[in-house]
Amino acid sequence: MTWKASDEQYELEKYRMKKEFNIVSLHQVVNALFILGIILIGRNNNITIGDFVAYSQLLSMSTATIKMLSGGIGTLINQGLYIVDMNKFITIPEKTTKKMAVLEHVDRTHIFSVENISFKYPNSDSFILKNISFAISQGETVAIVGENGSGKSTLIKCLLGLYSAKEGRILIDGEDIEDIPQKELYRKMTALFQDFVNYELTIEENIALSETEDINQIQFNKAINEAEVIQFLDMLSEKEKTTLGYTLDNGRELSGGQWQRIALGRALYKEAEIIFLDEPTASLDPISEVKLINRFIDICKGKTAIIISHRLASCLSADKIIVLHEGRVIEVGNHEELLLLRGQYYQMFQSQANSYQYQVGCSS
Ligand SMILES: Nc1ncnc2c1ncn2[C@@H]1O[C@H](COP(=O)(O)OP(=O)(O)OP(=O)(O)O)[C@@H](O)[C@H]1O
Ligand SMILES: [Mg+2]
């Protein structure tokens, strides 16, 4: 959940600090009372050195206990704030759709028709996506490329219906994305994000997260095979029932690459018709990254796949490449067409070509 405004985060931090200040103050007051108590006892009854040592020890033990207690209360308050956020998030009502009777000038030949969309984040004045238009046909593999911050992840979040474009419209199978009920939208599409989440659940639950009550074994086996989870599953004594992460005593921690395979398995388990892959390759070396994306393209044959990648070697087999620059689409075409253009894609490809031992001249 993104902050509606940075003010909201500021208010929450202020509230947290206030509570922590109250606890620390209470702690100091109790300490002061103890010291005062010892002084008073000392003044009224001539206490011995033994008594003094005993009272001092009592004071330090009590201080430690109060410290522990206030620490516990502080943690409780902190966690409570997250629970409040979580509750707010869970109770967000599903977006209601306002079915329009007839859509005019509708393109029904493409699975995605993006028409002049512009988008800006609520806490920002400038547009991140600017007047973007393109179309994607059923079954196409599309690569979105561009430098860091050019708007690739933001664009796919708009295509997924997670963000609403401020201007323009996105049609899916000829229907405005704003008019499609969220459940239907999420059934159609699945995504593996750049910043995917590691759930400290069992492998089985991690993969079949969308329906842990009634796991479809055939889909599950297919997903763990395609995502190559099966390769390390045999090394775990409890196989798919192994709990992941280090929080629980019996949890097993995985490597970054293994967590990625779990996340890929989760995306594939859903068997959606449109699949998004946002460069989930942070823990992979460049060669493994190209291999993963090529395998992903293979797995997605027959489906519509939209991939974000910085490794242009993985774009060779894409049907269409969309080049983004500062929130605008500057080039669209396949690998050969874009090389012939000698524009930004050509420049980017050429600068990476040597490291992958591809010769620009040979592939064009
Ligand atoms: N939640 C957000 N709130 C405000 N601005 C954001 C948010 N997320 C991204 N941005 C800004 O939008 C711009 C585009 O970000 P985006 O993540 O879409 O780029 P990207 O092309 O995916 O980059 P990268 O290649 O690094 O993943 C950046 O300037 C970024 O700072
Ligand atoms: Mg990104």
PDB file of N, CA, C and O and ligand atoms in Angstrom, residues 2 121 123-124 128 146-155 163 194 279 310, ligand 1:
ATOM      1  N   THR A   2       0.700   2.132  -0.951  1.00  0.00           N
ATOM      2  CA  THR A   2       1.533   3.335  -0.986  1.00  0.00           C
ATOM      3  C   THR A   2       0.894   4.399  -0.095  1.00  0.00           C
ATOM      4  O   THR A   2      -0.298   4.401   0.131  1.00  0.00           O
ATOM      5  N   TYR A 121       1.686   9.763  -9.762  1.00  0.00           N
ATOM      6  CA  TYR A 121       1.432   9.256  -8.414  1.00  0.00           C
ATOM      7  C   TYR A 121       0.767  10.347  -7.591  1.00  0.00           C
ATOM      8  O   TYR A 121       0.995  11.536  -7.835  1.00  0.00           O
ATOM      9  N   ASN A 123       1.302  11.568  -4.729  1.00  0.00           N
ATOM     10  CA  ASN A 123       2.162  12.514  -4.008  1.00  0.00           C
ATOM     11  C   ASN A 123       3.144  13.233  -4.931  1.00  0.00           C
ATOM     12  O   ASN A 123       4.177  13.717  -4.486  1.00  0.00           O
ATOM     13  N   SER A 124       2.833  13.232  -6.217  1.00  0.00           N
ATOM     14  CA  SER A 124       3.788  13.855  -7.137  1.00  0.00           C
ATOM     15  C   SER A 124       3.059  14.799  -8.093  1.00  0.00           C
ATOM     16  O   SER A 124       1.897  14.589  -8.438  1.00  0.00           O
ATOM     17  N   ILE A 128       4.337  10.624 -14.680  1.00  0.00           N
ATOM     18  CA  ILE A 128       5.374   9.587 -14.824  1.00  0.00           C
ATOM     19  C   ILE A 128       5.201   8.913 -16.190  1.00  0.00           C
ATOM     20  O   ILE A 128       6.173   8.591 -16.860  1.00  0.00           O
ATOM     21  N   GLY A 146      13.914   0.089 -21.235  1.00  0.00           N
ATOM     22  CA  GLY A 146      14.146   1.518 -20.997  1.00  0.00           C
ATOM     23  C   GLY A 146      15.029   1.680 -19.775  1.00  0.00           C
ATOM     24  O   GLY A 146      15.169   0.735 -18.984  1.00  0.00           O
ATOM     25  N   GLU A 147      15.597   2.857 -19.613  1.00  0.00           N
ATOM     26  CA  GLU A 147      16.526   3.058 -18.508  1.00  0.00           C
ATOM     27  C   GLU A 147      15.779   3.060 -17.166  1.00  0.00           C
ATOM     28  O   GLU A 147      14.537   3.113 -17.142  1.00  0.00           O
ATOM     29  N   ASN A 148      16.538   3.020 -16.064  1.00  0.00           N
ATOM     30  CA  ASN A 148      15.932   3.038 -14.721  1.00  0.00           C
ATOM     31  C   ASN A 148      15.068   4.279 -14.569  1.00  0.00           C
ATOM     32  O   ASN A 148      15.474   5.366 -14.977  1.00  0.00           O
ATOM     33  N   GLY A 149      13.878   4.070 -13.991  1.00  0.00           N
ATOM     34  CA  GLY A 149      12.996   5.204 -13.726  1.00  0.00           C
ATOM     35  C   GLY A 149      12.233   5.690 -14.945  1.00  0.00           C
ATOM     36  O   GLY A 149      11.549   6.720 -14.889  1.00  0.00           O
ATOM     37  N   SER A 150      12.303   4.954 -16.065  1.00  0.00           N
ATOM     38  CA  SER A 150      11.597   5.420 -17.269  1.00  0.00           C
ATOM     39  C   SER A 150      10.083   5.145 -17.190  1.00  0.00           C
ATOM     40  O   SER A 150       9.330   5.631 -18.027  1.00  0.00           O
ATOM     41  N   GLY A 151       9.662   4.353 -16.198  1.00  0.00           N
ATOM     42  CA  GLY A 151       8.225   4.142 -15.996  1.00  0.00           C
ATOM     43  C   GLY A 151       7.732   2.747 -16.344  1.00  0.00           C
ATOM     44  O   GLY A 151       6.513   2.510 -16.396  1.00  0.00           O
ATOM     45  N   LYS A 152       8.646   1.791 -16.525  1.00  0.00           N
ATOM     46  CA  LYS A 152       8.259   0.432 -16.935  1.00  0.00           C
ATOM     47  C   LYS A 152       7.337  -0.243 -15.909  1.00  0.00           C
ATOM     48  O   LYS A 152       6.266  -0.747 -16.259  1.00  0.00           O
ATOM     49  N   SER A 153       7.769  -0.252 -14.631  1.00  0.00           N
ATOM     50  CA  SER A 153       6.955  -0.929 -13.600  1.00  0.00           C
ATOM     51  C   SER A 153       5.621  -0.214 -13.423  1.00  0.00           C
ATOM     52  O   SER A 153       4.579  -0.854 -13.251  1.00  0.00           O
ATOM     53  N   THR A 154       5.658   1.115 -13.486  1.00  0.00           N
ATOM     54  CA  THR A 154       4.417   1.885 -13.336  1.00  0.00           C
ATOM     55  C   THR A 154       3.452   1.522 -14.465  1.00  0.00           C
ATOM     56  O   THR A 154       2.249   1.321 -14.228  1.00  0.00           O
ATOM     57  N   LEU A 155       3.981   1.387 -15.689  1.00  0.00           N
ATOM     58  CA  LEU A 155       3.140   1.063 -16.837  1.00  0.00           C
ATOM     59  C   LEU A 155       2.467  -0.293 -16.644  1.00  0.00           C
ATOM     60  O   LEU A 155       1.248  -0.418 -16.855  1.00  0.00           O
ATOM     61  N   TYR A 163      -3.153   0.486 -10.785  1.00  0.00           N
ATOM     62  CA  TYR A 163      -3.213   1.944 -10.782  1.00  0.00           C
ATOM     63  C   TYR A 163      -4.172   2.374 -11.885  1.00  0.00           C
ATOM     64  O   TYR A 163      -4.217   1.748 -12.946  1.00  0.00           O
ATOM     65  N   GLN A 194       9.160  -7.244  -9.610  1.00  0.00           N
ATOM     66  CA  GLN A 194      10.556  -6.981  -9.279  1.00  0.00           C
ATOM     67  C   GLN A 194      10.774  -7.164  -7.767  1.00  0.00           C
ATOM     68  O   GLN A 194      11.717  -7.767  -7.330  1.00  0.00           O
ATOM     69  N   GLU A 279      11.190  -8.119 -14.444  1.00  0.00           N
ATOM     70  CA  GLU A 279      12.605  -8.321 -14.155  1.00  0.00           C
ATOM     71  C   GLU A 279      12.897  -8.841 -12.748  1.00  0.00           C
ATOM     72  O   GLU A 279      13.556  -8.163 -11.961  1.00  0.00           O
ATOM     73  N   HIS A 310      16.150  -5.508 -18.379  1.00  0.00           N
ATOM     74  CA  HIS A 310      17.268  -4.635 -18.754  1.00  0.00           C
ATOM     75  C   HIS A 310      18.231  -5.361 -19.675  1.00  0.00           C
ATOM     76  O   HIS A 310      19.057  -4.745 -20.311  1.00  0.00           O
TER      77      HIS A 310
HETATM   78  N1  LIG B   1       4.943   4.750  -5.290  1.00  0.00           N
HETATM   79  C1  LIG B   1       5.530   5.775  -5.928  1.00  0.00           C
HETATM   80  N2  LIG B   1       5.272   7.045  -5.549  1.00  0.00           N
HETATM   81  C2  LIG B   1       5.846   8.093  -6.192  1.00  0.00           C
HETATM   82  N3  LIG B   1       6.698   7.984  -7.237  1.00  0.00           N
HETATM   83  C3  LIG B   1       6.995   6.741  -7.649  1.00  0.00           C
HETATM   84  C4  LIG B   1       6.438   5.566  -7.016  1.00  0.00           C
HETATM   85  N4  LIG B   1       6.908   4.471  -7.663  1.00  0.00           N
HETATM   86  C5  LIG B   1       7.733   4.925  -8.626  1.00  0.00           C
HETATM   87  N5  LIG B   1       7.780   6.272  -8.622  1.00  0.00           N
HETATM   88  C6  LIG B   1       8.546   7.130  -9.556  1.00  0.00           C
HETATM   89  O1  LIG B   1       8.081   6.882 -10.875  1.00  0.00           O
HETATM   90  C7  LIG B   1       9.177   6.867 -11.783  1.00  0.00           C
HETATM   91  C8  LIG B   1       9.118   5.583 -12.598  1.00  0.00           C
HETATM   92  O2  LIG B   1       9.326   4.500 -11.715  1.00  0.00           O
HETATM   93  P1  LIG B   1       9.233   3.001 -12.195  1.00  0.00           P
HETATM   94  O3  LIG B   1       9.430   2.137 -11.003  1.00  0.00           O
HETATM   95  O4  LIG B   1       7.992   2.820 -12.979  1.00  0.00           O
HETATM   96  O5  LIG B   1      10.508   2.920 -13.183  1.00  0.00           O
HETATM   97  P2  LIG B   1      11.166   1.648 -13.861  1.00  0.00           P
HETATM   98  O6  LIG B   1      11.318   1.976 -15.310  1.00  0.00           O
HETATM   99  O7  LIG B   1      10.421   0.414 -13.516  1.00  0.00           O
HETATM  100  O8  LIG B   1      12.608   1.654 -13.197  1.00  0.00           O
HETATM  101  P3  LIG B   1      13.578   0.404 -12.878  1.00  0.00           P
HETATM  102  O9  LIG B   1      14.214   0.022 -14.168  1.00  0.00           O
HETATM  103  O10 LIG B   1      14.570   0.993 -11.931  1.00  0.00           O
HETATM  104  O11 LIG B   1      12.773  -0.694 -12.266  1.00  0.00           O
HETATM  105  C9  LIG B   1      10.441   7.046 -10.975  1.00  0.00           C
HETATM  106  O12 LIG B   1      10.834   8.393 -11.085  1.00  0.00           O
HETATM  107  C10 LIG B   1      10.021   6.736  -9.559  1.00  0.00           C
HETATM  108  O13 LIG B   1      10.749   7.501  -8.654  1.00  0.00           O
END
